[in-house]
Coordinates of C-alpha atoms in Angstrom, one line a residue:
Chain A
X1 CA 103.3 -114.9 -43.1
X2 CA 103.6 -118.1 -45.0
X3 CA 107.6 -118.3 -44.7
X4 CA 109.1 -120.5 -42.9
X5 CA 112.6 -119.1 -41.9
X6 CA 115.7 -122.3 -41.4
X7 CA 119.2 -121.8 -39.9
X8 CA 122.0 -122.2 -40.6
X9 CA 122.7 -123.0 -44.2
X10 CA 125.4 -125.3 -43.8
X11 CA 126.6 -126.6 -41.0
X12 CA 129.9 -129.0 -40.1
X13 CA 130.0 -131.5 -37.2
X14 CA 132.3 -133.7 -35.7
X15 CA 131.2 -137.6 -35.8
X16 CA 129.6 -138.5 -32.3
X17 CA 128.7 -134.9 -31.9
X18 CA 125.0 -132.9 -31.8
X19 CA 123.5 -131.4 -35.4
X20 CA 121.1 -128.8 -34.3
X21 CA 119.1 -127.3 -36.7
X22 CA 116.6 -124.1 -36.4
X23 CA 113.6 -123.0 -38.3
X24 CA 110.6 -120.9 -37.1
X25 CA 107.5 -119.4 -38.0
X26 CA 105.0 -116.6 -38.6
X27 CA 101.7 -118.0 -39.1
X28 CA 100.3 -119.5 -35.8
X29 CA 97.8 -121.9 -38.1
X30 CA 100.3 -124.0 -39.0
X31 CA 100.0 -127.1 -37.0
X32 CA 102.0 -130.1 -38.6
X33 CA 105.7 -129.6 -38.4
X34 CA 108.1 -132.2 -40.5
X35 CA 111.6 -132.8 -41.0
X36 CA 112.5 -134.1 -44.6
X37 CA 116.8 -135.7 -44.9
X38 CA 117.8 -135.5 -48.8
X39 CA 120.6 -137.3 -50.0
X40 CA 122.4 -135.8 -53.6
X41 CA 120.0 -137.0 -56.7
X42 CA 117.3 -138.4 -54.5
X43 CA 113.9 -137.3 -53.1
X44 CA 113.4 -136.1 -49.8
X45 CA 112.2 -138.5 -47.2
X46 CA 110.0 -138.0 -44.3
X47 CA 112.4 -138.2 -41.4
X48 CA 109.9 -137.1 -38.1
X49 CA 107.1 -134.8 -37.6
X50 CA 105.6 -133.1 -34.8
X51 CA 102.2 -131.4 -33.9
X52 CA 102.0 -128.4 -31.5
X53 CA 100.3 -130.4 -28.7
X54 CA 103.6 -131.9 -27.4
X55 CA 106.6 -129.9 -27.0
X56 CA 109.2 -132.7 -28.1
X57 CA 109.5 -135.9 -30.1
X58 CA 112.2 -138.4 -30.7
X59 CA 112.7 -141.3 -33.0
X60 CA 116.0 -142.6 -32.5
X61 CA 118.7 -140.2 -32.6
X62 CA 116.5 -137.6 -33.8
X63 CA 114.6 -135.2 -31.5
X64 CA 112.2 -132.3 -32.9
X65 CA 112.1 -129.9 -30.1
X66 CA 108.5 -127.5 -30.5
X67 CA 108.0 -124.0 -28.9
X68 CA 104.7 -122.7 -29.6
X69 CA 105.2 -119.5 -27.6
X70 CA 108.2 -118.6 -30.1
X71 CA 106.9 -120.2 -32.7
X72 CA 110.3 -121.9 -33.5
X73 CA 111.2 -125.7 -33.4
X74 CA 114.5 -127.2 -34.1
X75 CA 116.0 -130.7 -35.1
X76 CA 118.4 -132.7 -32.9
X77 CA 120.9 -135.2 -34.2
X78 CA 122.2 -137.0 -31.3
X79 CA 125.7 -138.9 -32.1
X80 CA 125.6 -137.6 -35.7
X81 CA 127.5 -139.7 -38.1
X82 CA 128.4 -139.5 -41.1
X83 CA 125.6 -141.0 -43.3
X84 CA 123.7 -138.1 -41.8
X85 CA 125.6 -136.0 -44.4
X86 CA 122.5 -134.9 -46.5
X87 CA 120.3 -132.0 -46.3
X88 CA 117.6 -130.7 -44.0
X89 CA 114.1 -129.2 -45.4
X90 CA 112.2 -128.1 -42.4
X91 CA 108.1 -127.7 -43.3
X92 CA 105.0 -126.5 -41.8
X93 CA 101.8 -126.8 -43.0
X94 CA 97.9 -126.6 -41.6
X95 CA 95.9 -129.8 -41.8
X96 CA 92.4 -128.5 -41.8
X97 CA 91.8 -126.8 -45.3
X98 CA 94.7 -129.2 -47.1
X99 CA 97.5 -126.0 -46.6
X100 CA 100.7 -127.0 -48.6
X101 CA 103.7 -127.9 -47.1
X102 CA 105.6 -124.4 -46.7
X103 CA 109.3 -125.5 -46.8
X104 CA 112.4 -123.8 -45.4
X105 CA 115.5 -123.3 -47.4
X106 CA 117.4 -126.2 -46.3
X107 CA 120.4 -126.6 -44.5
X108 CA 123.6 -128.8 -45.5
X109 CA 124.9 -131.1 -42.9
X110 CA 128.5 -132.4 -43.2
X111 CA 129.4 -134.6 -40.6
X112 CA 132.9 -134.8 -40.6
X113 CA 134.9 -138.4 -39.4
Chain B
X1 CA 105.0 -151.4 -51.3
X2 CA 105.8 -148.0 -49.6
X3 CA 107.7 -146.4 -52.4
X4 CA 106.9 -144.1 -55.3
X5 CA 108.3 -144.6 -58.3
X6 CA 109.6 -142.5 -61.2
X7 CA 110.9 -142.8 -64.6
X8 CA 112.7 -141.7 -66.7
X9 CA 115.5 -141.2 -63.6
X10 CA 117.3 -138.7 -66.0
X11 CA 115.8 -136.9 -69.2
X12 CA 117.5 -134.5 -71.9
X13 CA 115.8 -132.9 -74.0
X14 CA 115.5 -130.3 -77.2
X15 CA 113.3 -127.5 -76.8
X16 CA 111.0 -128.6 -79.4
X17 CA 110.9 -132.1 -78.2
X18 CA 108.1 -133.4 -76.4
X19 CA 108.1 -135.7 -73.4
X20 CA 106.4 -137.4 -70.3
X21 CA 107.6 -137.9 -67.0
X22 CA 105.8 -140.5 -65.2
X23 CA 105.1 -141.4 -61.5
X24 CA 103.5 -144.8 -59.8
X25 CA 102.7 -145.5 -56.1
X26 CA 101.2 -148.5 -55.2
X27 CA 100.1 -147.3 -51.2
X28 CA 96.5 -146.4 -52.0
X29 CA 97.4 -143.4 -51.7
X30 CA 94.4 -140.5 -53.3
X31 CA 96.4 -137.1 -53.6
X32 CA 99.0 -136.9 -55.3
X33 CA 101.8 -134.4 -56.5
X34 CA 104.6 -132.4 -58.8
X35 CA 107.0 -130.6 -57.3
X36 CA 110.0 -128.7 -59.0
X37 CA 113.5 -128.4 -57.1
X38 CA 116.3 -126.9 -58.8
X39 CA 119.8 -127.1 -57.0
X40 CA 120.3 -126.1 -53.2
X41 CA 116.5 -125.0 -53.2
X42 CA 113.4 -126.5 -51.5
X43 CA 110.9 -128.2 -53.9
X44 CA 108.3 -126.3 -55.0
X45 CA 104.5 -126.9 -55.8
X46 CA 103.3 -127.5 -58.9
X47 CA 100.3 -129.7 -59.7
X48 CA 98.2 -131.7 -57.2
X49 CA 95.5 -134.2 -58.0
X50 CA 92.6 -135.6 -55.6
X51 CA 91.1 -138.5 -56.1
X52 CA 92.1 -138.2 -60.3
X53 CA 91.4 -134.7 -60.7
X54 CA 93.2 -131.2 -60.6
X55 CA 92.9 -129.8 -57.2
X56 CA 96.1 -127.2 -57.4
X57 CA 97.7 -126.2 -60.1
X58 CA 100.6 -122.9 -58.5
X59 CA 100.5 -120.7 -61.6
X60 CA 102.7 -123.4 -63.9
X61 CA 103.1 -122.3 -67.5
X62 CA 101.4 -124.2 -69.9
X63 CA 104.4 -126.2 -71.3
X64 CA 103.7 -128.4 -68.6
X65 CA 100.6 -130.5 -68.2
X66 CA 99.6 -133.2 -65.9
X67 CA 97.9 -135.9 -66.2
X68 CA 96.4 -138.9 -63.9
X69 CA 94.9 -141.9 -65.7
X70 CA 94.6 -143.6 -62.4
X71 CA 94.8 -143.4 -58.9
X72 CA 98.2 -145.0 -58.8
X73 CA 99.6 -143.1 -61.8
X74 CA 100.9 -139.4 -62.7
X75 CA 102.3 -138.3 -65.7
X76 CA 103.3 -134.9 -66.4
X77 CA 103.9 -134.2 -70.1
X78 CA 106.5 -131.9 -71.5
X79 CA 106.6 -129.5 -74.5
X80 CA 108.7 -126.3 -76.1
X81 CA 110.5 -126.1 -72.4
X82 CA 113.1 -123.6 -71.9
X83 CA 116.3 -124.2 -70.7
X84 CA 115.3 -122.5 -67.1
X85 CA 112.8 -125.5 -66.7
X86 CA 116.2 -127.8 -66.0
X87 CA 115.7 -129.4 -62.5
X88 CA 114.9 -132.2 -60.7
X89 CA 110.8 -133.0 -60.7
X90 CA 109.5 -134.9 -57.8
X91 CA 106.3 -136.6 -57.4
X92 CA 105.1 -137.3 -54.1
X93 CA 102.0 -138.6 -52.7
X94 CA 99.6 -138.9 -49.7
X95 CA 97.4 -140.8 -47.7
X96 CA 94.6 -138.3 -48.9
X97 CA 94.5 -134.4 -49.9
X98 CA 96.1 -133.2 -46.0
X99 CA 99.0 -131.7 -47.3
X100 CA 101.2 -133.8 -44.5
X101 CA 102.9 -136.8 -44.7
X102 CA 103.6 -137.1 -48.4
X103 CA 106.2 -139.6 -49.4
X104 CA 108.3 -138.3 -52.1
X105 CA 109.5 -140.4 -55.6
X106 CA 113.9 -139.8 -56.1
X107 CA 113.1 -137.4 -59.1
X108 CA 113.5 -137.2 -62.8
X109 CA 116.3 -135.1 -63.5
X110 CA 115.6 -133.3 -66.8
X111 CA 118.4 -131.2 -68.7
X112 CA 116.7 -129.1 -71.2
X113 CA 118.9 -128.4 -74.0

C-alpha cells in the first residue's frame, strides 16, 4: 500500500516534443504529490508539486496532471529540450502525521536534438 | 541562501577508516535528513532529525551514526563500512518535520574500499 508504482523507465523524445511520465498509487492518504528532476552526480530538486484538491498544475513547461478517482497522476513536459535530459522521481507522501516521501523508481528522460 | 550544502563532494575510504560526512543549510529550516541512493534507484530514508533530535531512524546499521550539533548542521559519521554501503548520501532538509517540500544537498559520493 505504500508503493508508489512510475512508468516508463526510460523514455526518448524528440526536442520540441511532449515527455509524459506516469506514476500511481495505492494508499488514498497520501495527499502531497511532487516531482523531483536529477541531473548525473547531483541531488534531486523539487521540480512541482500538487495536492488532490485541484486536478492539474503547471509551472512553465511543466504540467502535473492529478486523478484522484484512479489514483494516478502524471508529469507533462511541454517542448521538452534537451537540458530536460535528467531523471524523474515521482513521490507521495501524507502531511498530517509527517509520512515520508514514498518515491517511485524513476524514469530516464533523453531528449534527443 | 536557499541551498544545502555538503562536503566532502566525494569520499574513499578503507573499511577500517573512520569518517564524517557533513551537511549545512542556512533556510531556517528545523527537520532535517540522510538519505542513501545508490545508482538508478530512488533515495532512500535513513535518519531524520526535528528540531536537533532523532525523530526516524529506518533500521540503519550501526556503522552509521548521525549527528546534529545545530539546527543548521548534520553530520553523519562513518565507521568499519562495507563495500555495499558505496553510494551517493543526500542530506535534505525542510521547512519543519511535514515530510513535503524538502530541498535536497548534491550528495557525498563515498567509495568504500
Amino acid at each position: 500500500q505504500q508503493q508508489v508504482k512510475q512508468s516508463p523507465q526510460s523514455l526518448i523524445v524528440q526536442k520540441g516534443g511532449i515527455s509524459i511520465i506516469n506514476c500511481a498509487y495505492e494508499n488514498t492518504a497520501f495527499d502531497y504529490f511532487p516531482w523531483y528532476q536529477q541531473f548525473p552526480g547531483k541531488g534531486p530538486a523539487l521540480l512541482i508539486a500538487i495536492r488532490p484538491d485541484v486536478s492539474e498544475k503547471k509551472e512553465g513547461r511543466f504540467t502535473i496532471s492529478f486523478n484522484k478517482s484512479a489514483k494516478q497522476f502524471s508529469l507533462h513536459i511541454m517542448d521538452s529540450q534537451p537540458g530536460d535530459s535528467a531523471t524523474y522521481f515521482c513521490a507521495a507522501s501524507r502531511i498530517q502525521g509527517a509520512q515520508k516521501l514514498v518515491f517511485g523508481q524513476g524514469t530516464r528522460l533523453t531528449i534527443n536534438p | 541562501d536557499t541551498e544545502v550544502t555538503q562536503t566532502p563532494k566525494h569520499l574513499v575510504m578503507g573499511m577500517t577508516n573512520k569518517k564524517s560526512l557533513k551537511c549545512e543549510q542556512h533556510m531556517g529550516h528545523r527537520a532535517m535528513y540522510w538519505y542513501k541512493q545508490k545508482a538508478k534507484k530512488p533515495p532512500e530514508l535513513m535518519f531524520v532529525y526535528s528540531y536537533e533530535k532523532l525523530s526516524i531512524n529506518e533500521s540503519v546499521p550501526s556503522r552509521f551514526s548521525p549527528e546534529c550539533p545545530n539546527s543548521s548542521l548534520l553530520n553523519l559519521h562513518l565507521h568499519a563500512l562495507q563495500p555495499e554501503d558505496s553510494a551517493l548520501y543526500l542530506c535534505a532538509s525542510s521547512q519543519w518535520l511535514a515530510y513535503n517540500e524538502q530541498f535536497f544537498g548534491p550528495g557525498t559520493r563515498l567509495t568504500v574500499l
